[in-house]
């Protein structure tokens, strides 16, 4: 089994939400955590998930550097990503070409939900995503591309309803993971396994309107954040009863939610 050692990669922009004129958002720690986690989960459950035969579909590729490193690390992996930002797609294709994985990693300009549903032939049953998750009452924030809806989990909830049997997704502790996991249960998903990491608040999560919304979510018992930090877990969720693992309680504790 190949080791998971993707290089530190910058997450550029926010996936699947820009209008084509995004700024650049860089978080090397988050990107590396996401890439390493995706790599580990795919390989640990390679005998249970059909990604070697079907490939993987990706919601929001951003600049593709993180997952391109995973594809380079895992020779059997094929990924087809979607992003609605032309600038990000151009950058993604450059990064993919530089890593020499263009035969196994492609990024398409378009909306994930529209394009994946209309794709010819059977679609992959495994989806991956590190979606935008900044919570705020509206897109009127420092970087609108990072807006994840009022509670930060809009795209994640949409992904859980998209019909993929297996989902690997980043779940931040302040973006209403309580509702996200309840929605996952209602859709027949279990938490198979996860990797969690603490992150410091940055410029965009520290914006006053965002911090007030985070404080509201936490006060309502729907999330957690410390004075200057939060948690992000990258979790494998499945609807397949044959995939072992039911770790939602452990995931909730890792996100500092004990209720």
mmCIF file of C-alpha atoms in Angstrom, residues 42-204:
data_model
loop_
_atom_site.group_PDB
_atom_site.id
_atom_site.type_symbol
_atom_site.label_atom_id
_atom_site.label_comp_id
_atom_site.label_asym_id
_atom_site.label_seq_id
_atom_site.Cartn_x
_atom_site.Cartn_y
_atom_site.Cartn_z
ATOM 1 C CA UNK A 42 -9.390 5.762 0.640
ATOM 2 C CA UNK A 43 -6.498 3.397 1.238
ATOM 3 C CA UNK A 44 -7.659 2.064 4.594
ATOM 4 C CA UNK A 45 -11.046 1.169 3.082
ATOM 5 C CA UNK A 46 -9.825 0.180 -0.369
ATOM 6 C CA UNK A 47 -11.363 -3.288 0.029
ATOM 7 C CA UNK A 48 -14.780 -1.822 0.893
ATOM 8 C CA UNK A 49 -15.070 1.198 -1.415
ATOM 9 C CA UNK A 50 -15.162 0.681 -5.197
ATOM 10 C CA UNK A 51 -12.985 3.667 -6.079
ATOM 11 C CA UNK A 52 -10.362 1.601 -7.902
ATOM 12 C CA UNK A 53 -12.982 0.411 -10.373
ATOM 13 C CA UNK A 54 -15.218 3.481 -10.528
ATOM 14 C CA UNK A 55 -12.985 6.421 -9.715
ATOM 15 C CA UNK A 56 -13.996 9.295 -7.446
ATOM 16 C CA UNK A 57 -16.005 12.459 -8.106
ATOM 17 C CA UNK A 58 -15.011 15.727 -6.424
ATOM 18 C CA UNK A 59 -17.199 18.641 -5.369
ATOM 19 C CA UNK A 60 -15.135 21.799 -5.798
ATOM 20 C CA UNK A 61 -11.559 21.277 -6.933
ATOM 21 C CA UNK A 62 -10.174 24.728 -6.135
ATOM 22 C CA UNK A 63 -6.604 24.812 -7.444
ATOM 23 C CA UNK A 64 -6.508 20.965 -7.280
ATOM 24 C CA UNK A 65 -3.063 20.894 -5.689
ATOM 25 C CA UNK A 66 -4.096 18.918 -2.604
ATOM 26 C CA UNK A 67 -5.904 16.123 -4.404
ATOM 27 C CA UNK A 68 -3.370 16.109 -7.258
ATOM 28 C CA UNK A 69 -0.780 15.162 -4.660
ATOM 29 C CA UNK A 70 -3.055 12.370 -3.448
ATOM 30 C CA UNK A 71 -3.548 11.095 -7.001
ATOM 31 C CA UNK A 72 0.213 11.129 -7.499
ATOM 32 C CA UNK A 73 0.637 9.175 -4.264
ATOM 33 C CA UNK A 74 -2.040 6.562 -5.075
ATOM 34 C CA UNK A 75 -1.413 5.140 -8.567
ATOM 35 C CA UNK A 76 -4.813 3.422 -8.788
ATOM 36 C CA UNK A 77 -6.820 6.556 -8.016
ATOM 37 C CA UNK A 78 -8.817 8.434 -10.660
ATOM 38 C CA UNK A 79 -10.650 11.670 -9.801
ATOM 39 C CA UNK A 80 -13.056 13.786 -11.829
ATOM 40 C CA UNK A 81 -13.593 17.186 -10.229
ATOM 41 C CA UNK A 82 -15.994 20.068 -10.805
ATOM 42 C CA UNK A 83 -15.587 23.771 -10.070
ATOM 43 C CA UNK A 84 -17.608 26.739 -11.315
ATOM 44 C CA UNK A 85 -14.700 29.189 -11.348
ATOM 45 C CA UNK A 86 -12.936 29.404 -14.738
ATOM 46 C CA UNK A 87 -9.824 30.822 -13.036
ATOM 47 C CA UNK A 88 -9.694 27.933 -10.598
ATOM 48 C CA UNK A 89 -10.197 25.360 -13.330
ATOM 49 C CA UNK A 90 -7.314 26.871 -15.307
ATOM 50 C CA UNK A 91 -5.082 26.820 -12.229
ATOM 51 C CA UNK A 92 -6.207 23.296 -11.350
ATOM 52 C CA UNK A 93 -5.302 22.006 -14.780
ATOM 53 C CA UNK A 94 -1.869 23.612 -14.523
ATOM 54 C CA UNK A 95 -1.225 22.020 -11.128
ATOM 55 C CA UNK A 96 -2.426 18.644 -12.360
ATOM 56 C CA UNK A 97 -0.166 18.855 -15.412
ATOM 57 C CA UNK A 98 2.820 19.877 -13.294
ATOM 58 C CA UNK A 99 2.350 16.751 -11.166
ATOM 59 C CA UNK A 100 2.012 14.534 -14.216
ATOM 60 C CA UNK A 101 -1.374 13.065 -13.261
ATOM 61 C CA UNK A 102 -3.541 14.472 -16.041
ATOM 62 C CA UNK A 103 -4.390 10.971 -17.225
ATOM 63 C CA UNK A 104 -6.042 10.211 -13.867
ATOM 64 C CA UNK A 105 -7.250 13.597 -12.573
ATOM 65 C CA UNK A 106 -9.502 15.845 -14.623
ATOM 66 C CA UNK A 107 -11.319 19.016 -13.589
ATOM 67 C CA UNK A 108 -14.403 20.221 -15.421
ATOM 68 C CA UNK A 109 -15.883 23.703 -15.433
ATOM 69 C CA UNK A 110 -19.455 23.452 -14.195
ATOM 70 C CA UNK A 111 -21.750 22.914 -11.259
ATOM 71 C CA UNK A 112 -21.089 19.610 -9.505
ATOM 72 C CA UNK A 113 -24.729 18.810 -8.880
ATOM 73 C CA UNK A 114 -25.923 19.614 -12.395
ATOM 74 C CA UNK A 115 -22.997 18.072 -14.234
ATOM 75 C CA UNK A 116 -22.665 14.927 -12.131
ATOM 76 C CA UNK A 117 -26.371 14.166 -12.540
ATOM 77 C CA UNK A 118 -26.219 14.566 -16.318
ATOM 78 C CA UNK A 119 -22.978 12.650 -16.889
ATOM 79 C CA UNK A 120 -23.163 9.777 -19.358
ATOM 80 C CA UNK A 121 -22.883 6.315 -17.843
ATOM 81 C CA UNK A 122 -22.893 5.318 -14.185
ATOM 82 C CA UNK A 123 -21.405 7.911 -11.872
ATOM 83 C CA UNK A 124 -18.880 7.030 -9.179
ATOM 84 C CA UNK A 125 -20.425 6.039 -5.868
ATOM 85 C CA UNK A 126 -17.645 7.818 -3.919
ATOM 86 C CA UNK A 127 -17.575 11.614 -3.606
ATOM 87 C CA UNK A 128 -15.007 13.812 -1.858
ATOM 88 C CA UNK A 129 -15.194 17.467 -0.857
ATOM 89 C CA UNK A 130 -13.640 20.180 1.263
ATOM 90 C CA UNK A 131 -16.486 22.671 0.768
ATOM 91 C CA UNK A 132 -16.574 26.339 1.811
ATOM 92 C CA UNK A 133 -17.815 26.540 5.382
ATOM 93 C CA UNK A 134 -17.611 30.114 6.690
ATOM 94 C CA UNK A 135 -20.982 30.760 8.399
ATOM 95 C CA UNK A 136 -22.629 34.175 8.119
ATOM 96 C CA UNK A 137 -26.122 35.614 7.618
ATOM 97 C CA UNK A 138 -25.252 36.508 4.009
ATOM 98 C CA UNK A 139 -22.466 36.469 1.432
ATOM 99 C CA UNK A 140 -21.504 39.989 2.513
ATOM 100 C CA UNK A 141 -18.206 38.905 4.090
ATOM 101 C CA UNK A 142 -14.538 39.582 3.349
ATOM 102 C CA UNK A 143 -14.312 36.698 0.886
ATOM 103 C CA UNK A 144 -17.766 35.686 -0.384
ATOM 104 C CA UNK A 145 -16.339 32.601 -2.080
ATOM 105 C CA UNK A 146 -15.775 31.059 1.350
ATOM 106 C CA UNK A 147 -19.401 31.486 2.419
ATOM 107 C CA UNK A 148 -20.986 28.177 3.358
ATOM 108 C CA UNK A 149 -24.450 29.510 4.050
ATOM 109 C CA UNK A 150 -25.987 30.808 7.260
ATOM 110 C CA UNK A 151 -24.640 27.883 9.281
ATOM 111 C CA UNK A 152 -21.659 27.001 7.098
ATOM 112 C CA UNK A 153 -22.936 23.606 5.947
ATOM 113 C CA UNK A 154 -25.130 24.353 2.915
ATOM 114 C CA UNK A 155 -23.011 22.499 0.344
ATOM 115 C CA UNK A 156 -22.344 19.610 2.697
ATOM 116 C CA UNK A 157 -26.063 19.102 3.251
ATOM 117 C CA UNK A 158 -26.635 19.258 -0.493
ATOM 118 C CA UNK A 159 -23.883 16.710 -1.068
ATOM 119 C CA UNK A 160 -25.464 14.308 1.429
ATOM 120 C CA UNK A 161 -28.668 14.434 -0.590
ATOM 121 C CA UNK A 162 -26.965 13.907 -3.955
ATOM 122 C CA UNK A 163 -27.161 10.117 -3.865
ATOM 123 C CA UNK A 164 -23.506 9.093 -3.511
ATOM 124 C CA UNK A 165 -23.145 5.906 -1.485
ATOM 125 C CA UNK A 166 -19.834 6.951 0.079
ATOM 126 C CA UNK A 167 -18.798 10.515 0.971
ATOM 127 C CA UNK A 168 -15.500 11.824 2.323
ATOM 128 C CA UNK A 169 -16.040 15.374 3.529
ATOM 129 C CA UNK A 170 -14.440 17.973 5.786
ATOM 130 C CA UNK A 171 -16.595 18.811 8.829
ATOM 131 C CA UNK A 172 -15.615 21.929 10.815
ATOM 132 C CA UNK A 173 -16.691 22.071 14.454
ATOM 133 C CA UNK A 174 -18.271 25.525 14.133
ATOM 134 C CA UNK A 175 -20.280 24.887 10.931
ATOM 135 C CA UNK A 176 -23.256 23.160 12.609
ATOM 136 C CA UNK A 177 -21.956 19.576 12.513
ATOM 137 C CA UNK A 178 -24.909 18.585 14.711
ATOM 138 C CA UNK A 179 -27.366 19.258 11.887
ATOM 139 C CA UNK A 180 -24.968 17.844 9.298
ATOM 140 C CA UNK A 181 -24.644 14.509 11.086
ATOM 141 C CA UNK A 182 -28.378 14.332 11.789
ATOM 142 C CA UNK A 183 -29.007 14.875 8.072
ATOM 143 C CA UNK A 184 -26.477 12.169 7.277
ATOM 144 C CA UNK A 185 -28.244 9.710 9.587
ATOM 145 C CA UNK A 186 -31.590 10.536 8.001
ATOM 146 C CA UNK A 187 -30.054 9.812 4.592
ATOM 147 C CA UNK A 188 -28.819 6.420 5.782
ATOM 148 C CA UNK A 189 -25.158 7.285 6.345
ATOM 149 C CA UNK A 190 -22.887 6.068 9.116
ATOM 150 C CA UNK A 191 -19.593 7.605 10.207
ATOM 151 C CA UNK A 192 -17.099 4.895 9.299
ATOM 152 C CA UNK A 193 -13.969 6.713 10.395
ATOM 153 C CA UNK A 194 -12.369 10.150 10.482
ATOM 154 C CA UNK A 195 -9.215 12.162 11.118
ATOM 155 C CA UNK A 196 -9.473 15.361 13.183
ATOM 156 C CA UNK A 197 -7.154 18.320 13.571
ATOM 157 C CA UNK A 198 -7.226 21.614 15.458
ATOM 158 C CA UNK A 199 -6.888 24.841 13.460
ATOM 159 C CA UNK A 200 -6.440 28.454 14.491
ATOM 160 C CA UNK A 201 -8.909 31.137 13.474
ATOM 161 C CA UNK A 202 -7.695 33.059 10.470
ATOM 162 C CA UNK A 203 -8.589 36.351 8.862
ATOM 163 C CA UNK A 204 -11.892 35.197 7.399
#
